[in-house]
Short mmCIF file of C-alpha atoms in Angstrom, two decimals:
data_model
loop_
_atom_site.label_atom_id
_atom_site.label_comp_id
_atom_site.label_asym_id
_atom_site.label_seq_id
_atom_site.Cartn_x
_atom_site.Cartn_y
_atom_site.Cartn_z
CA MET A 1 31.75 7.43 56.35
CA GLU A 2 29.46 8.13 53.82
CA GLN A 3 30.90 10.39 51.34
CA SER A 4 29.58 13.79 50.43
CA PHE A 5 28.96 14.73 46.92
CA PHE A 6 29.94 18.51 46.96
CA GLY A 7 32.56 20.65 49.22
CA VAL A 8 32.34 24.70 50.10
CA ILE A 9 35.48 26.08 51.72
CA GLY A 10 34.57 29.18 52.86
CA LEU A 11 31.96 30.15 55.35
CA GLY A 12 31.35 33.69 55.03
CA VAL A 13 28.45 35.33 54.05
CA MET A 14 28.24 34.22 51.11
CA GLY A 15 29.36 30.98 51.31
CA ARG A 16 27.30 29.88 54.29
CA SER A 17 24.25 30.96 52.03
CA LEU A 18 25.45 28.69 49.36
CA GLY A 19 26.18 25.92 51.61
CA LEU A 20 22.54 26.30 53.01
CA ASN A 21 20.90 26.54 49.39
CA ILE A 22 22.87 23.38 48.58
CA VAL A 23 21.69 21.82 51.45
CA ASN A 24 18.27 22.34 51.21
CA LYS A 25 18.27 20.80 47.72
CA GLY A 26 19.09 17.67 49.10
CA PHE A 27 22.77 17.09 48.25
CA LYS A 28 25.24 15.70 50.96
CA LEU A 29 27.71 18.63 51.43
CA SER A 30 31.09 19.27 53.06
CA VAL A 31 32.20 22.34 54.60
CA TYR A 32 35.74 23.47 55.40
CA ASN A 33 36.41 26.73 56.86
CA ARG A 34 40.04 27.69 58.94
CA SER A 35 39.72 28.11 62.40
CA THR A 36 42.03 31.15 62.99
CA ALA A 37 41.22 34.39 64.62
CA GLY A 38 37.74 35.52 64.61
CA GLU A 39 36.80 32.37 62.67
CA GLU A 40 37.14 29.52 65.19
CA THR A 41 32.96 28.98 65.33
CA MET A 42 32.28 29.25 61.21
CA VAL A 43 32.23 25.75 60.94
CA SER A 44 30.21 24.45 64.46
CA ASP A 45 27.70 27.65 63.64
CA PHE A 46 26.65 26.48 60.08
CA MET A 47 26.70 22.58 61.75
CA LYS A 48 23.69 24.53 63.97
CA ASP A 49 21.88 26.03 61.07
CA VAL A 50 21.32 22.96 58.88
CA ASN A 51 18.04 20.91 59.10
CA SER A 52 20.20 17.87 59.71
CA GLN A 53 24.01 17.40 60.56
CA ASN A 54 23.47 14.00 58.93
CA GLU A 55 23.66 15.91 55.75
CA VAL A 56 26.85 17.64 56.54
CA LEU A 57 29.95 16.89 57.30
CA GLY A 58 32.44 20.13 58.55
CA PHE A 59 35.96 20.38 58.95
CA THR A 60 38.71 22.91 60.08
CA ASP A 61 41.06 20.13 58.66
CA LEU A 62 41.78 20.74 55.07
CA THR A 63 42.96 17.22 54.66
CA GLU A 64 40.37 15.70 56.57
CA PHE A 65 37.50 18.40 54.48
CA VAL A 66 38.92 16.93 50.93
CA SER A 67 39.10 13.06 52.60
CA SER A 68 35.45 13.27 52.83
CA LEU A 69 34.57 13.90 49.51
CA GLU A 70 33.88 11.68 46.77
CA ARG A 71 35.41 11.25 43.59
CA PRO A 72 35.94 13.25 41.28
CA ARG A 73 36.10 15.91 43.98
CA LYS A 74 34.01 18.92 43.34
CA ILE A 75 34.98 21.83 45.57
CA LEU A 76 33.57 25.21 45.37
CA ILE A 77 36.04 28.09 46.78
CA MET A 78 34.22 31.13 48.45
CA ILE A 79 37.15 33.08 50.12
CA LYS A 80 38.45 36.90 49.72
CA ALA A 81 39.63 37.22 45.98
CA GLY A 82 43.12 37.81 44.55
CA ASN A 83 46.26 35.95 46.69
CA ALA A 84 44.44 34.12 49.09
CA ILE A 85 42.75 31.97 46.23
CA ASP A 86 46.07 31.10 44.87
CA VAL A 87 47.41 30.41 49.11
CA VAL A 88 44.12 27.88 49.12
CA ILE A 89 44.65 26.33 45.93
CA ASP A 90 48.35 25.51 46.41
CA GLU A 91 47.19 23.83 49.91
CA LEU A 92 44.69 22.00 48.05
CA LEU A 93 46.81 19.98 45.51
CA PRO A 94 48.47 17.47 46.91
CA LEU A 95 45.59 16.35 48.39
CA LEU A 96 43.86 16.16 44.94
CA SER A 97 43.78 13.41 42.25
CA GLU A 98 43.23 13.86 38.34
CA GLY A 99 39.96 15.16 37.61
CA ASP A 100 39.19 16.33 40.67
CA ILE A 101 37.13 20.28 39.84
CA ILE A 102 38.15 23.71 41.94
CA ILE A 103 35.50 26.17 41.60
CA ASP A 104 36.13 29.56 42.39
CA GLY A 105 32.93 31.72 43.44
CA GLY A 106 34.57 34.43 44.04
CA ASN A 107 35.13 38.09 42.46
CA SER A 108 38.18 37.11 40.80
CA PHE A 109 39.70 38.85 37.90
CA PHE A 110 39.06 37.03 35.07
CA MET A 111 42.84 36.96 34.02
CA ASP A 112 43.12 35.38 36.75
CA THR A 113 40.54 32.99 36.45
CA ASN A 114 42.43 32.03 32.75
CA ARG A 115 45.99 31.89 34.68
CA ARG A 116 44.66 28.88 37.05
CA LYS A 117 42.73 27.16 34.71
CA LYS A 118 46.03 26.88 32.61
CA GLU A 119 47.82 26.37 35.61
CA LEU A 120 45.73 23.39 37.36
CA LYS A 121 45.21 21.42 33.47
CA ASN A 122 49.09 20.68 33.69
CA GLU A 123 48.41 19.25 37.33
CA GLY A 124 45.54 17.08 35.88
CA VAL A 125 42.94 19.22 37.71
CA LYS A 126 39.83 20.62 36.25
CA PHE A 127 39.15 24.36 36.78
CA LEU A 128 36.11 26.71 36.94
CA GLY A 129 35.40 30.15 37.70
CA CYS A 130 31.76 31.34 38.74
CA GLY A 131 30.72 34.29 38.77
CA VAL A 132 27.90 34.55 41.84
CA SER A 133 25.11 37.51 41.82
CA GLY A 134 22.68 38.10 43.94
CA GLY A 135 24.34 38.81 47.48
CA GLU A 136 23.18 37.11 50.65
CA THR A 137 19.25 36.50 50.38
CA GLY A 138 20.37 35.40 46.42
CA ALA A 139 22.79 33.38 47.01
CA LEU A 140 20.67 31.18 49.59
CA LYS A 141 17.40 31.21 47.61
CA GLY A 142 18.51 31.33 43.89
CA PRO A 143 21.59 33.21 42.63
CA SER A 144 22.61 33.81 38.93
CA LEU A 145 25.68 31.60 38.55
CA MET A 146 27.95 32.72 35.34
CA VAL A 147 30.03 30.03 34.51
CA GLY A 148 33.51 29.61 32.85
CA GLY A 149 36.00 27.18 31.71
CA ASP A 150 35.87 23.22 30.96
CA LYS A 151 32.44 21.95 29.46
CA ASN A 152 33.35 18.42 30.89
CA ALA A 153 34.05 19.97 34.28
CA TYR A 154 30.58 21.92 33.85
CA GLU A 155 28.76 18.66 33.04
CA ILE A 156 29.66 16.86 36.45
CA VAL A 157 29.06 19.69 38.66
CA ALA A 158 26.18 21.16 36.68
CA PRO A 159 23.16 19.01 39.24
CA VAL A 160 24.52 21.25 41.59
CA LEU A 161 25.03 24.27 40.32
CA GLU A 162 21.33 23.91 38.06
CA ALA A 163 19.51 23.48 41.24
CA ILE A 164 20.72 26.12 43.82
CA ALA A 165 20.48 28.58 40.82
CA GLY A 166 17.53 31.01 40.67
CA LYS A 167 14.88 29.74 38.26
CA ASP A 168 13.70 31.93 34.98
CA LYS A 169 10.07 32.31 34.09
CA ASN A 170 10.07 29.12 32.40
CA ASN A 171 11.44 27.88 35.55
CA ASN A 172 15.40 26.93 33.33
CA PRO A 173 17.99 27.80 36.20
CA CYS A 174 19.70 31.38 35.89
CA CYS A 175 23.11 29.29 35.42
CA THR A 176 24.92 28.48 32.38
CA LEU A 177 27.97 27.64 30.93
CA VAL A 178 29.01 31.47 29.58
CA GLY A 179 32.25 30.13 27.95
CA ASP A 180 35.89 29.32 28.00
CA GLU A 181 38.63 29.76 30.74
CA GLY A 182 37.45 33.44 33.08
CA SER A 183 34.36 34.62 30.51
CA GLY A 184 32.32 33.60 33.94
CA HIS A 185 33.97 36.01 35.87
CA PHE A 186 34.48 38.12 33.24
CA ILE A 187 30.79 38.82 32.62
CA LYS A 188 29.79 39.11 36.60
CA MET A 189 32.67 42.43 36.25
CA ILE A 190 30.31 43.48 33.40
CA HIS A 191 27.01 42.67 35.50
CA ASN A 192 29.05 44.72 38.46
CA GLY A 193 29.68 47.45 36.00
CA ILE A 194 26.03 47.83 35.00
CA GLU A 195 25.00 47.15 38.49
CA TYR A 196 27.18 50.32 39.19
CA VAL A 197 25.67 52.46 36.55
CA GLU A 198 22.09 51.27 37.59
CA MET A 199 22.46 52.50 41.43
CA GLN A 200 23.85 55.78 40.77
CA LEU A 201 21.17 56.33 38.47
CA LEU A 202 18.42 56.03 41.16
CA ALA A 203 21.27 58.41 43.27
CA GLU A 204 20.78 61.09 41.03
CA ILE A 205 17.58 60.72 41.17
CA TYR A 206 17.02 61.13 44.70
CA ALA A 207 19.37 64.34 44.61
CA LEU A 208 16.83 65.57 42.14
CA LEU A 209 14.19 64.91 44.23
CA LYS A 210 15.13 65.03 47.64
CA GLU A 211 14.78 68.83 47.71
CA GLU A 212 11.13 69.18 46.73
CA TYR A 213 9.76 65.95 48.37
CA SER A 214 9.80 63.56 51.93
CA ASN A 215 11.46 60.08 51.55
CA ASP A 216 8.00 58.86 51.23
CA VAL A 217 6.79 60.77 48.33
CA ILE A 218 9.78 59.35 46.28
CA ALA A 219 9.24 55.86 47.66
CA SER A 220 5.53 56.46 46.55
CA ILE A 221 7.25 58.07 42.65
CA LEU A 222 9.63 54.77 42.74
CA ASN A 223 6.86 51.99 43.28
CA GLN A 224 4.86 53.42 40.99
CA TRP A 225 7.74 53.14 38.40
CA ASN A 226 8.20 49.45 39.61
CA GLN A 227 5.03 48.56 38.45
CA THR A 228 5.61 49.68 34.75
CA ASP A 229 8.51 48.33 32.66
CA LEU A 230 11.06 50.16 34.37
CA SER A 231 10.20 47.53 37.01
CA SER A 232 13.47 46.39 38.80
CA TYR A 233 15.29 44.56 42.00
CA LEU A 234 17.18 47.55 42.65
CA LEU A 235 13.83 50.05 41.93
CA GLU A 236 12.29 47.72 44.36
CA ILE A 237 14.77 47.74 47.20
CA THR A 238 15.44 51.68 46.87
CA SER A 239 11.49 52.57 47.21
CA LYS A 240 11.82 50.48 50.34
CA ILE A 241 15.13 51.96 51.75
CA PHE A 242 13.51 55.20 51.74
CA LEU A 243 10.47 54.10 54.24
CA LYS A 244 13.01 52.50 56.38
CA LYS A 245 13.38 53.87 59.61
CA GLU A 246 15.00 53.96 63.26
CA ASN A 247 14.17 55.27 66.37
CA ASP A 248 11.77 57.76 64.53
CA ALA A 249 14.47 58.56 61.93
CA TYR A 250 14.60 57.75 58.56
CA ILE A 251 17.98 55.45 58.23
CA ILE A 252 18.50 56.95 54.86
CA ASN A 253 19.02 60.64 56.42
CA THR A 254 21.99 59.23 58.53
CA ILE A 255 23.95 57.57 56.26
CA LEU A 256 27.05 58.82 55.05
CA ASP A 257 27.62 60.50 51.85
CA LYS A 258 30.38 58.26 50.94
CA ALA A 259 29.93 55.33 48.40
CA GLY A 260 32.51 52.24 48.61
CA ASN A 261 33.68 49.90 46.16
CA LYS A 262 35.34 46.53 45.70
CA GLY A 263 37.18 47.32 42.14
CA THR A 264 34.51 45.15 39.48
CA GLY A 265 33.48 48.96 38.59
CA SER A 266 37.06 49.80 37.48
CA TRP A 267 37.69 46.36 36.20
CA SER A 268 35.00 46.88 33.96
CA SER A 269 36.14 50.14 32.53
CA LYS A 270 40.04 49.25 32.30
CA ILE A 271 39.12 46.31 30.37
CA ALA A 272 37.36 48.70 27.90
CA PHE A 273 40.34 50.59 27.52
CA ASP A 274 42.34 47.51 26.70
CA LEU A 275 39.50 46.44 24.05
CA GLY A 276 38.29 49.47 22.71
CA SER A 277 34.98 49.43 23.73
CA VAL A 278 33.00 52.08 24.92
CA ASN A 279 31.73 52.09 28.35
CA THR A 280 31.46 55.38 29.33
CA MET A 281 28.62 55.44 31.54
CA MET A 282 30.21 52.38 34.19
CA SER A 283 33.20 54.70 33.98
CA SER A 284 31.11 57.75 34.79
CA ALA A 285 29.33 55.73 37.98
CA VAL A 286 32.92 54.35 39.08
CA PHE A 287 34.30 58.56 39.37
CA ALA A 288 30.72 59.09 40.82
CA ARG A 289 31.66 56.93 43.79
CA TYR A 290 35.22 57.67 44.01
CA ILE A 291 34.42 61.91 44.05
CA SER A 292 32.05 61.04 47.25
CA SER A 293 34.30 59.46 49.34
CA PHE A 294 36.66 62.88 49.48
CA LYS A 295 34.16 63.58 51.86
CA SER A 296 36.36 66.00 53.75
CA LYS A 297 37.15 67.98 50.60
CA ARG A 298 33.73 68.04 49.33
CA SER A 299 32.95 69.49 53.11
CA GLN A 300 35.82 71.95 52.77
CA LEU A 301 35.18 73.02 49.51
CA SER A 302 31.61 73.57 49.34
CA GLN A 303 31.98 76.38 52.11
CA ASN A 304 33.27 78.42 49.02
CA ILE A 305 29.94 77.84 47.29
CA LYS A 306 26.66 80.07 47.89
CA SER A 307 24.35 77.13 46.54
CA GLU A 308 21.56 79.29 44.90
CA ASN A 309 18.80 76.59 44.44
CA SER A 310 16.39 78.40 41.60
CA ASN A 311 13.27 76.06 43.13
CA LYS A 312 12.24 75.09 39.45
CA ASN A 313 10.39 71.86 40.34
CA ILE A 314 11.39 68.74 38.42
CA ASP A 315 8.71 67.17 36.07
CA LEU A 316 8.09 63.81 36.75
CA ASN A 317 7.17 62.70 33.29
CA ASP A 318 10.56 63.89 32.25
CA LEU A 319 12.39 61.98 34.88
CA GLU A 320 10.56 58.99 34.65
CA ILE A 321 11.74 59.42 30.73
CA ALA A 322 14.99 60.15 31.26
CA TYR A 323 15.58 57.37 33.30
CA ARG A 324 14.32 54.55 30.77
CA PHE A 325 16.82 56.65 28.03
CA ALA A 326 19.50 56.19 30.61
CA ARG A 327 18.84 52.89 31.42
CA ILE A 328 19.06 51.60 27.98
CA ILE A 329 22.38 53.42 26.94
CA ASN A 330 23.61 51.45 30.12
CA HIS A 331 22.55 48.08 28.98
CA HIS A 332 23.57 48.96 25.42
CA GLN A 333 27.46 49.82 26.22
CA GLY A 334 27.73 47.04 29.05
CA PHE A 335 26.41 44.14 26.05
CA GLU A 336 28.40 45.98 23.81
CA LEU A 337 31.68 45.31 26.35
CA ILE A 338 30.75 41.65 26.83
CA LYS A 339 30.60 41.12 22.76
CA ASN A 340 34.00 42.98 22.19
CA GLY A 341 35.38 40.90 25.08
CA SER A 342 34.00 37.14 23.36
CA GLN A 343 35.32 38.57 20.05
CA SER A 344 38.83 39.42 21.61
CA TYR A 345 39.38 36.26 23.83
CA ASN A 346 37.32 33.87 21.16
CA TRP A 347 34.71 32.40 23.34
CA ASP A 348 31.59 32.68 21.26
CA LEU A 349 29.47 34.36 24.26
CA ASP A 350 25.57 34.14 23.57
CA LEU A 351 23.92 37.62 24.42
CA SER A 352 21.06 36.78 24.83
CA GLU A 353 21.44 33.45 27.26
CA ILE A 354 23.37 35.68 29.15
CA ALA A 355 20.53 38.15 29.37
CA ARG A 356 18.28 34.92 30.00
CA ILE A 357 20.32 34.19 33.34
CA TRP A 358 20.22 37.93 34.27
CA THR A 359 16.25 37.49 35.18
CA ASN A 360 16.29 36.20 38.11
CA GLY A 361 18.85 35.91 41.11
CA CYS A 362 21.26 38.82 40.20
CA ILE A 363 20.97 42.41 41.21
CA ILE A 364 20.70 44.10 37.30
CA ARG A 365 17.21 41.39 36.79
CA SER A 366 14.57 43.66 35.76
CA ASP A 367 11.60 43.47 33.24
CA PHE A 368 13.73 44.80 30.53
CA MET A 369 15.93 42.48 31.31
CA GLU A 370 13.29 39.85 29.91
CA ARG A 371 12.85 42.40 27.26
CA SER A 372 16.74 41.90 26.01
CA ILE A 373 16.45 38.04 26.00
CA PHE A 374 14.32 38.82 22.61
CA LEU A 375 16.15 41.94 21.52
CA LEU A 376 19.84 41.20 21.86
CA LYS A 377 19.26 37.40 19.74
CA GLY A 378 21.34 36.62 17.24
CA GLY A 379 23.68 38.69 18.24
CA LYS A 380 21.93 42.20 17.67
CA ASN A 381 22.40 45.15 19.62
CA TYR A 382 19.67 47.22 21.44
CA LEU A 383 20.15 49.66 18.66
CA ASP A 384 19.51 47.30 15.86
CA ASN A 385 15.56 47.73 17.14
CA GLU A 386 13.53 50.14 15.92
CA GLU A 387 11.46 50.65 18.46
CA ILE A 388 14.47 51.78 20.92
CA ILE A 389 15.89 53.80 18.27
CA SER A 390 12.26 55.63 17.86
CA PHE A 391 12.31 55.90 21.49
CA LEU A 392 15.40 57.11 21.68
CA LYS A 393 15.21 59.55 19.13
CA ASN A 394 11.30 60.49 19.98
CA ASN A 395 12.44 61.31 24.02
CA GLU A 396 15.35 63.76 24.13
CA SER A 397 13.61 66.39 25.32
CA GLY A 398 12.81 64.77 28.31
CA ILE A 399 16.71 63.73 29.08
CA ILE A 400 17.83 67.63 28.07
CA ASN A 401 15.08 69.06 30.47
CA ILE A 402 16.34 66.74 33.18
CA LEU A 403 19.81 67.62 32.64
CA ASN A 404 18.61 71.63 32.46
CA THR A 405 17.02 71.27 35.72
CA GLY A 406 20.46 69.71 36.96
CA LEU A 407 22.37 72.28 35.55
CA ILE A 408 20.12 75.20 36.80
CA ASN A 409 20.12 73.45 40.58
CA ARG A 410 23.64 72.79 41.03
CA ILE A 411 23.41 69.20 40.93
CA SER A 412 25.60 66.43 39.94
CA LEU A 413 24.15 64.53 37.11
CA ASN A 414 27.00 62.53 36.06
CA THR A 415 25.11 59.25 34.73
CA PHE A 416 22.46 61.05 33.45
CA TYR A 417 24.72 63.28 31.37
CA THR A 418 27.23 60.37 30.22
CA ALA A 419 24.14 58.94 28.57
CA TYR A 420 22.59 61.37 26.73
CA ASP A 421 26.42 62.78 25.61
CA TYR A 422 27.03 58.97 23.82
CA TRP A 423 23.23 58.93 22.14
CA VAL A 424 24.49 62.28 20.49
CA ALA A 425 27.96 61.30 19.78
CA ILE A 426 26.92 57.77 18.49
CA THR A 427 24.41 59.39 16.39
CA THR A 428 26.40 62.44 14.84
CA ASN A 429 27.49 61.71 11.20
CA ARG A 430 30.28 63.63 11.44
CA LEU A 431 32.25 64.29 14.52
CA PRO A 432 35.00 66.64 14.54
CA ALA A 433 37.81 63.47 15.29
CA ASN A 434 39.18 64.98 11.93
CA LEU A 435 40.60 67.83 13.69
CA ILE A 436 42.21 65.49 16.18
CA GLN A 437 43.47 63.72 13.23
CA ALA A 438 45.08 66.60 11.96
CA GLN A 439 46.62 67.82 15.34
CA ARG A 440 48.16 64.13 15.75
CA ASP A 441 49.81 64.58 12.01
CA TYR A 442 51.16 68.03 12.69
CA PHE A 443 53.07 66.94 15.99
CA GLY A 444 53.52 63.26 15.22
CA ALA A 445 53.22 62.06 11.75
CA HIS A 446 50.74 60.03 12.09
CA THR A 447 49.12 60.58 8.82
CA TYR A 448 45.37 60.72 8.29
CA GLN A 449 42.68 59.55 5.83
CA LYS A 450 40.97 61.35 3.52
CA ILE A 451 36.75 61.83 2.63
CA GLY A 452 36.46 60.06 -0.51
CA PHE A 453 39.57 57.33 -0.55
CA ASN A 454 39.88 54.20 0.33
CA GLU A 455 40.03 53.27 3.74
CA ASN A 456 43.49 51.71 3.58
CA GLU A 457 45.14 55.17 2.49
CA PHE A 458 46.63 57.39 4.68
CA PHE A 459 48.39 60.85 3.94
CA HIS A 460 50.85 62.65 5.51
CA THR A 461 51.27 66.83 5.42
CA ASN A 462 54.19 68.99 6.10
CA TRP A 463 52.32 71.47 8.49
CA ASN A 464 55.02 74.30 8.66
CA ASN A 465 55.09 74.37 4.95
CA HIS A 466 53.32 77.51 4.27
CA ASP A 467 53.23 77.14 0.36
#
């Protein structure tokens, strides 16, 4: 039997699409899926969908699957993140040989990827953590792939991964080895955090517009924005969502206002706390989803509130400015978190290159991401750019007007508030943190620094002494 160049374990939505993508790029592929209840036909269904069964070998027996692969074996695991990954790895290990490569393509927590890489190195097996973005369509037509781990292992699997990845405007693959260990999954985690905010901003824009404009008009407004520098994949699909009907009813009007989440957004916030990095917008977007999940409580409490809409018209120019303003802050916080992670974990991540692989295939691809390739070159951040600073400084009134509109009309604008608050704080020379330091010293003798003294000098006051 002629052996396959590459193998995929797990034929769910993403595994299936990636598998078809690999076959379509001309690689001989082996696929495996367990045949437990509910998954009995996964392999056979996949085999029916490929153009030529000669290019694909399908298995429900793991030993046969591994035996079908040429060495070094290259196996992409596409199953739900968590303990299930460890279970599959444990099943694979006795069947593998030294130098074989396992790739975890799920949304695994990067610390788990660090651990697995170390454990498998002791077994002589190489391990890569690969963040995959693009959803079902992206996986089939060209996702963004963020790979972390061993350079030699990446070079072996690169022919497949770079072939199936989306392409940037210069036709280079939106796939790269971003760094060592779990850096690929770390980058995917931050990608999802940025994505949470971008989605929440559009939801808040919807909240502002829906009482005044029809779904068709909202779609038209967003579509017009999408012809400008605000152009993005999320803006594009959102404008289409408002036009979709089912039985003459707009689908958006039938969907329960209760958002789900899979954890990557909250992981980003937790890591920001650990690293001392500010990602208030991601945290705000995560909490907005949490609040939405309390549907019954919100419905109950809303009965006690008399909502009086002031009928203050939304200034669409201000709204466009506020949206542009908030998106800059969101991207700034996201890439600063990546920079802090790179420094803390010694990964030497290239922010400009990360922006490049996010220009196609992934959910947060946008015109601004294209621009970010240049804005982030040489380790710079967005607020190092005079044009960005000038825009933010000269357009505060736009976002302030939108926030006032939200307050007057009693509309929750979590991420817009947070974006402006961050901008105000980061551009304030003297914050009231001196009072906090005095309080900490008062009750805990934590000491404080003094204006005009060496930064290594710390002072303590006996606050109970009234002299």
